[in-house]
PDB file of C-alpha atoms in Angstrom:
ATOM      1  CA  MET A   7      86.228  23.456 103.942  1.00 45.00           C
ATOM      2  CA  LYS A   8      82.907  22.551 106.485  1.00 48.00           C
ATOM      3  CA  ASN A   9      80.240  22.626 103.722  1.00 45.00           C
ATOM      4  CA  LEU A  10      82.491  20.006 102.405  1.00 40.00           C
ATOM      5  CA  LYS A  11      82.616  17.847 104.597  1.00 43.00           C
ATOM      6  CA  LEU A  12      78.332  18.490 105.565  1.00 39.00           C
ATOM      7  CA  PHE A  13      78.155  17.478 101.479  1.00 40.00           C
ATOM      8  CA  PHE A  14      80.165  14.067 101.682  1.00 38.00           C
ATOM      9  CA  LEU A  15      78.482  13.230 105.022  1.00 39.00           C
ATOM     10  CA  LEU A  16      75.222  13.656 103.502  1.00 38.00           C
ATOM     11  CA  LEU A  17      76.124  11.568 100.282  1.00 37.00           C
ATOM     12  CA  LEU A  18      77.218   8.892 102.377  1.00 39.00           C
ATOM     13  CA  VAL A  19      73.915   8.461 104.391  1.00 41.00           C
ATOM     14  CA  CYS A  20      72.233   9.217 100.843  1.00 39.00           C
ATOM     15  CA  GLN A  21      73.624   6.390  99.556  1.00 39.00           C
ATOM     16  CA  ARG A  22      73.403   3.705 102.330  1.00 40.00           C
ATOM     17  CA  SER A  23      69.239   5.108 102.601  1.00 38.00           C
ATOM     18  CA  PHE A  24      68.774   3.952  99.644  1.00 40.00           C
ATOM     19  CA  SER A  25      70.887   1.033  98.366  1.00 45.00           C
ATOM     20  CA  GLN A  26      69.051  -2.436  98.252  1.00 55.00           C
ATOM     21  CA  ALA A  27      70.617  -4.895 100.358  1.00 62.00           C
ATOM     22  CA  PRO A  28      72.064  -7.903  98.229  1.00 72.00           C
ATOM     23  CA  GLU A  29      69.831 -10.542  97.852  1.00 73.00           C
ATOM     24  CA  ILE A  30      70.628 -13.640 100.164  1.00 76.00           C
ATOM     25  CA  TRP A  31      69.155 -17.477  97.807  1.00 78.00           C
ATOM     26  CA  GLY A  32      69.417 -20.685 100.029  1.00 79.00           C
ATOM     27  CA  VAL A  33      68.569 -24.389  99.690  1.00 78.00           C
ATOM     28  CA  ALA A  34      67.506 -26.426 102.808  1.00 75.00           C
ATOM     29  CA  LYS A  35      65.728 -29.734 102.541  1.00 72.00           C
ATOM     30  CA  SER A  36      61.807 -29.379 103.916  1.00 70.00           C
ATOM     31  CA  THR A  37      60.611 -29.668 107.338  1.00 70.00           C
ATOM     32  CA  ILE A  38      56.637 -31.114 105.989  1.00 70.00           C
ATOM     33  CA  ASN A  39      58.456 -33.959 103.219  1.00 64.00           C
ATOM     34  CA  SER A  40      61.751 -34.809 104.208  1.00 63.00           C
ATOM     35  CA  SER A  41      62.364 -36.028 100.232  1.00 63.00           C
ATOM     36  CA  SER A  42      61.983 -32.472  99.020  1.00 69.00           C
ATOM     37  CA  TYR A  43      63.781 -28.957  99.165  1.00 74.00           C
ATOM     38  CA  THR A  44      62.763 -25.333  99.441  1.00 76.00           C
ATOM     39  CA  ILE A  45      64.848 -22.634  97.915  1.00 78.00           C
ATOM     40  CA  TYR A  46      64.058 -19.381  99.740  1.00 77.00           C
ATOM     41  CA  LYS A  47      65.764 -16.132  99.783  1.00 76.00           C
ATOM     42  CA  THR A  48      66.448 -13.006 102.124  1.00 77.00           C
ATOM     43  CA  ASP A  49      68.376  -9.999 102.252  1.00 75.00           C
ATOM     44  CA  THR A  50      71.914  -8.731 104.501  1.00 74.00           C
ATOM     45  CA  SER A  51      69.575  -6.215 106.297  1.00 74.00           C
ATOM     46  CA  LEU A  52      67.619  -8.854 108.403  1.00 70.00           C
ATOM     47  CA  ASN A  53      64.508  -6.712 108.357  1.00 72.00           C
ATOM     48  CA  ASN A  54      62.451  -8.493 105.727  1.00 70.00           C
ATOM     49  CA  PRO A  55      61.519 -12.384 106.685  1.00 66.00           C
ATOM     50  CA  VAL A  56      62.266 -15.461 104.224  1.00 72.00           C
ATOM     51  CA  THR A  57      60.567 -15.746 101.542  1.00 70.00           C
ATOM     52  CA  THR A  58      60.115 -19.182 100.011  1.00 71.00           C
ATOM     53  CA  VAL A  59      60.799 -18.609  96.634  1.00 67.00           C
ATOM     54  CA  LYS A  60      59.986 -22.769  95.134  1.00 62.00           C
ATOM     55  CA  VAL A  61      59.829 -26.464  96.426  1.00 65.00           C
ATOM     56  CA  LEU A  62      61.711 -29.144  94.539  1.00 64.00           C
ATOM     57  CA  SER A  63      59.803 -31.935  94.022  1.00 62.00           C
ATOM     58  CA  SER A  64      61.194 -35.239  95.528  1.00 53.00           C
ATOM     59  CA  GLN A  65      61.383 -36.866  91.582  1.00 54.00           C
ATOM     60  CA  ILE A  66      64.316 -34.791  90.930  1.00 67.00           C
ATOM     61  CA  ASP A  67      67.398 -36.896  91.461  1.00 71.00           C
ATOM     62  CA  GLY A  68      70.019 -35.558  93.412  1.00 79.00           C
ATOM     63  CA  THR A  69      70.684 -33.747  96.574  1.00 82.00           C
ATOM     64  CA  PRO A  70      71.263 -29.736  96.647  1.00 84.00           C
ATOM     65  CA  THR A  71      75.021 -28.639  96.717  1.00 84.00           C
ATOM     66  CA  GLY A  72      76.507 -25.394  98.449  1.00 82.00           C
ATOM     67  CA  ASN A  73      74.646 -22.345  98.134  1.00 82.00           C
ATOM     68  CA  LEU A  74      72.882 -20.864  95.003  1.00 86.00           C
ATOM     69  CA  VAL A  75      74.120 -18.386  92.597  1.00 87.00           C
ATOM     70  CA  LYS A  76      72.363 -15.194  91.097  1.00 84.00           C
ATOM     71  CA  GLY A  77      73.077 -14.700  87.713  1.00 82.00           C
ATOM     72  CA  ILE A  78      74.499 -11.943  86.152  1.00 73.00           C
ATOM     73  CA  TYR A  79      72.703  -9.952  83.638  1.00 71.00           C
ATOM     74  CA  ASP A  80      68.949 -11.412  84.099  1.00 75.00           C
ATOM     75  CA  SER A  81      66.578 -13.084  86.743  1.00 79.00           C
ATOM     76  CA  LEU A  82      68.058 -16.529  87.389  1.00 86.00           C
ATOM     77  CA  ILE A  83      69.183 -18.543  90.313  1.00 88.00           C
ATOM     78  CA  TYR A  84      71.421 -21.100  89.415  1.00 90.00           C
ATOM     79  CA  GLY A  85      72.764 -24.838  91.475  1.00 89.00           C
ATOM     80  CA  VAL A  86      74.435 -27.761  91.526  1.00 90.00           C
ATOM     81  CA  LEU A  87      72.138 -31.107  92.620  1.00 88.00           C
ATOM     82  CA  THR A  88      74.554 -34.501  93.215  1.00 89.00           C
ATOM     83  CA  SER A  89      73.024 -38.107  92.820  1.00 88.00           C
ATOM     84  CA  GLN A  90      74.578 -40.942  95.196  1.00 88.00           C
ATOM     85  CA  SER A  91      77.701 -41.338  92.489  1.00 91.00           C
ATOM     86  CA  GLY A  92      78.815 -38.008  92.685  1.00 92.00           C
ATOM     87  CA  LEU A  93      77.586 -37.497  89.009  1.00 92.00           C
ATOM     88  CA  PHE A  94      75.695 -33.635  89.207  1.00 92.00           C
ATOM     89  CA  LYS A  95      73.566 -31.667  86.811  1.00 92.00           C
ATOM     90  CA  ILE A  96      73.281 -27.843  87.295  1.00 92.00           C
ATOM     91  CA  TYR A  97      69.986 -26.230  87.260  1.00 89.00           C
ATOM     92  CA  LYS A  98      68.583 -22.877  86.852  1.00 88.00           C
ATOM     93  CA  ILE A  99      65.603 -21.368  88.591  1.00 84.00           C
ATOM     94  CA  ASN A 100      63.381 -18.654  86.629  1.00 84.00           C
ATOM     95  CA  THR A 101      62.964 -16.184  89.945  1.00 78.00           C
ATOM     96  CA  LEU A 102      60.180 -14.256  87.742  1.00 80.00           C
ATOM     97  CA  THR A 103      58.033 -17.922  87.001  1.00 80.00           C
ATOM     98  CA  ASN A 104      59.629 -19.973  89.147  1.00 76.00           C
ATOM     99  CA  HIS A 105      60.380 -22.496  86.951  1.00 80.00           C
ATOM    100  CA  PHE A 106      63.130 -24.960  87.112  1.00 82.00           C
ATOM    101  CA  SER A 107      65.100 -26.493  84.835  1.00 86.00           C
ATOM    102  CA  ILE A 108      68.265 -28.329  83.876  1.00 89.00           C
ATOM    103  CA  LEU A 109      70.843 -27.017  82.145  1.00 91.00           C
ATOM    104  CA  TYR A 110      73.770 -28.955  81.681  1.00 92.00           C
ATOM    105  CA  GLN A 111      74.652 -33.045  83.565  1.00 91.00           C
ATOM    106  CA  THR A 112      78.189 -34.934  83.929  1.00 92.00           C
ATOM    107  CA  THR A 113      78.263 -38.084  82.461  1.00 93.00           C
ATOM    108  CA  THR A 114      81.395 -39.799  82.925  1.00 93.00           C
ATOM    109  CA  ALA A 115      83.625 -39.382  86.725  1.00 94.00           C
ATOM    110  CA  ASN A 116      85.960 -37.701  84.066  1.00 93.00           C
ATOM    111  CA  GLN A 117      84.066 -34.673  84.558  1.00 94.00           C
ATOM    112  CA  GLY A 118      84.528 -34.386  87.942  1.00 92.00           C
ATOM    113  CA  THR A 119      81.903 -36.274  91.187  1.00 93.00           C
ATOM    114  CA  TYR A 120      81.140 -34.081  94.078  1.00 93.00           C
ATOM    115  CA  VAL A 121      81.190 -30.577  93.814  1.00 92.00           C
ATOM    116  CA  VAL A 122      82.490 -29.066  96.936  1.00 91.00           C
ATOM    117  CA  GLY A 123      81.221 -25.608  97.985  1.00 86.00           C
ATOM    118  CA  GLU A 124      79.510 -23.388  95.204  1.00 86.00           C
ATOM    119  CA  LEU A 125      78.842 -22.110  91.884  1.00 90.00           C
ATOM    120  CA  MET A 126      81.595 -18.997  91.585  1.00 90.00           C
ATOM    121  CA  LYS A 127      80.129 -16.400  88.743  1.00 89.00           C
ATOM    122  CA  HIS A 128      82.311 -14.562  86.994  1.00 89.00           C
ATOM    123  CA  PRO A 129      81.980 -10.994  85.729  1.00 88.00           C
ATOM    124  CA  ASN A 130      83.060 -12.939  81.616  1.00 89.00           C
ATOM    125  CA  GLY A 131      79.741 -14.680  82.278  1.00 87.00           C
ATOM    126  CA  LYS A 132      80.613 -18.083  82.724  1.00 91.00           C
ATOM    127  CA  TYR A 133      80.875 -19.848  86.178  1.00 92.00           C
ATOM    128  CA  TYR A 134      83.399 -21.799  88.046  1.00 94.00           C
ATOM    129  CA  GLY A 135      83.373 -24.927  90.879  1.00 93.00           C
ATOM    130  CA  MET A 136      85.520 -27.837  91.788  1.00 94.00           C
ATOM    131  CA  THR A 137      84.611 -31.499  92.421  1.00 93.00           C
ATOM    132  CA  SER A 138      86.791 -33.419  95.391  1.00 94.00           C
ATOM    133  CA  SER A 139      87.052 -36.672  93.645  1.00 94.00           C
ATOM    134  CA  GLY A 140      87.155 -37.800  89.501  1.00 92.00           C
ATOM    135  CA  GLY A 141      88.605 -36.073  86.664  1.00 92.00           C
ATOM    136  CA  SER A 142      92.102 -38.208  84.578  1.00 92.00           C
ATOM    137  CA  GLN A 143      93.990 -38.046  88.018  1.00 93.00           C
ATOM    138  CA  GLY A 144      90.991 -39.223  90.450  1.00 91.00           C
ATOM    139  CA  LEU A 145      91.565 -36.135  92.602  1.00 93.00           C
ATOM    140  CA  GLY A 146      89.357 -33.830  91.290  1.00 93.00           C
ATOM    141  CA  VAL A 147      88.179 -30.861  88.576  1.00 94.00           C
ATOM    142  CA  LEU A 148      88.179 -27.377  88.412  1.00 95.00           C
ATOM    143  CA  PHE A 149      85.007 -26.385  85.863  1.00 94.00           C
ATOM    144  CA  GLU A 150      83.884 -23.670  83.594  1.00 94.00           C
ATOM    145  CA  TRP A 151      80.318 -23.688  82.400  1.00 93.00           C
ATOM    146  CA  ASN A 152      79.104 -21.185  79.974  1.00 92.00           C
ATOM    147  CA  PRO A 153      75.427 -20.447  80.491  1.00 87.00           C
ATOM    148  CA  ILE A 154      75.336 -19.000  77.276  1.00 87.00           C
ATOM    149  CA  ALA A 155      76.853 -21.732  75.471  1.00 90.00           C
ATOM    150  CA  ASN A 156      75.816 -24.582  77.603  1.00 87.00           C
ATOM    151  CA  THR A 157      79.567 -25.560  77.558  1.00 90.00           C
ATOM    152  CA  TYR A 158      81.590 -27.647  80.336  1.00 91.00           C
ATOM    153  CA  GLN A 159      85.148 -27.842  80.380  1.00 88.00           C
TER     154      GLN A 159
END
């Protein structure tokens, strides 16, 4: 019994030693140019410094909303840009190439305006979110975005 306890203790220590700390992705307003944003990453161990991944140019229409979300099955991170009118765009950045692209954009207030929080990923591969206004009653919407089919509902 004593050997079994020792084995489980050793297994726990090894698992913690070799497991990688999850990455945390974020976006912040640039301190150099107030009209651009920096996308960065770090990890939960707090032992690694913040690494800058991509600087969005001031030509991108919108303000980043919420946190960034790492893709489920790929090397992509996803985020939302909200315009002054509240319409929004879902974008991705490939973490291997730092390539930025807009994937989907809303075109009417009926699709929802002013995203609240962040996109939430589901194991089914789809992302979910909510808005504070817009929709058929003007009270906001819950939405689903499918990155594979690029559909929004």
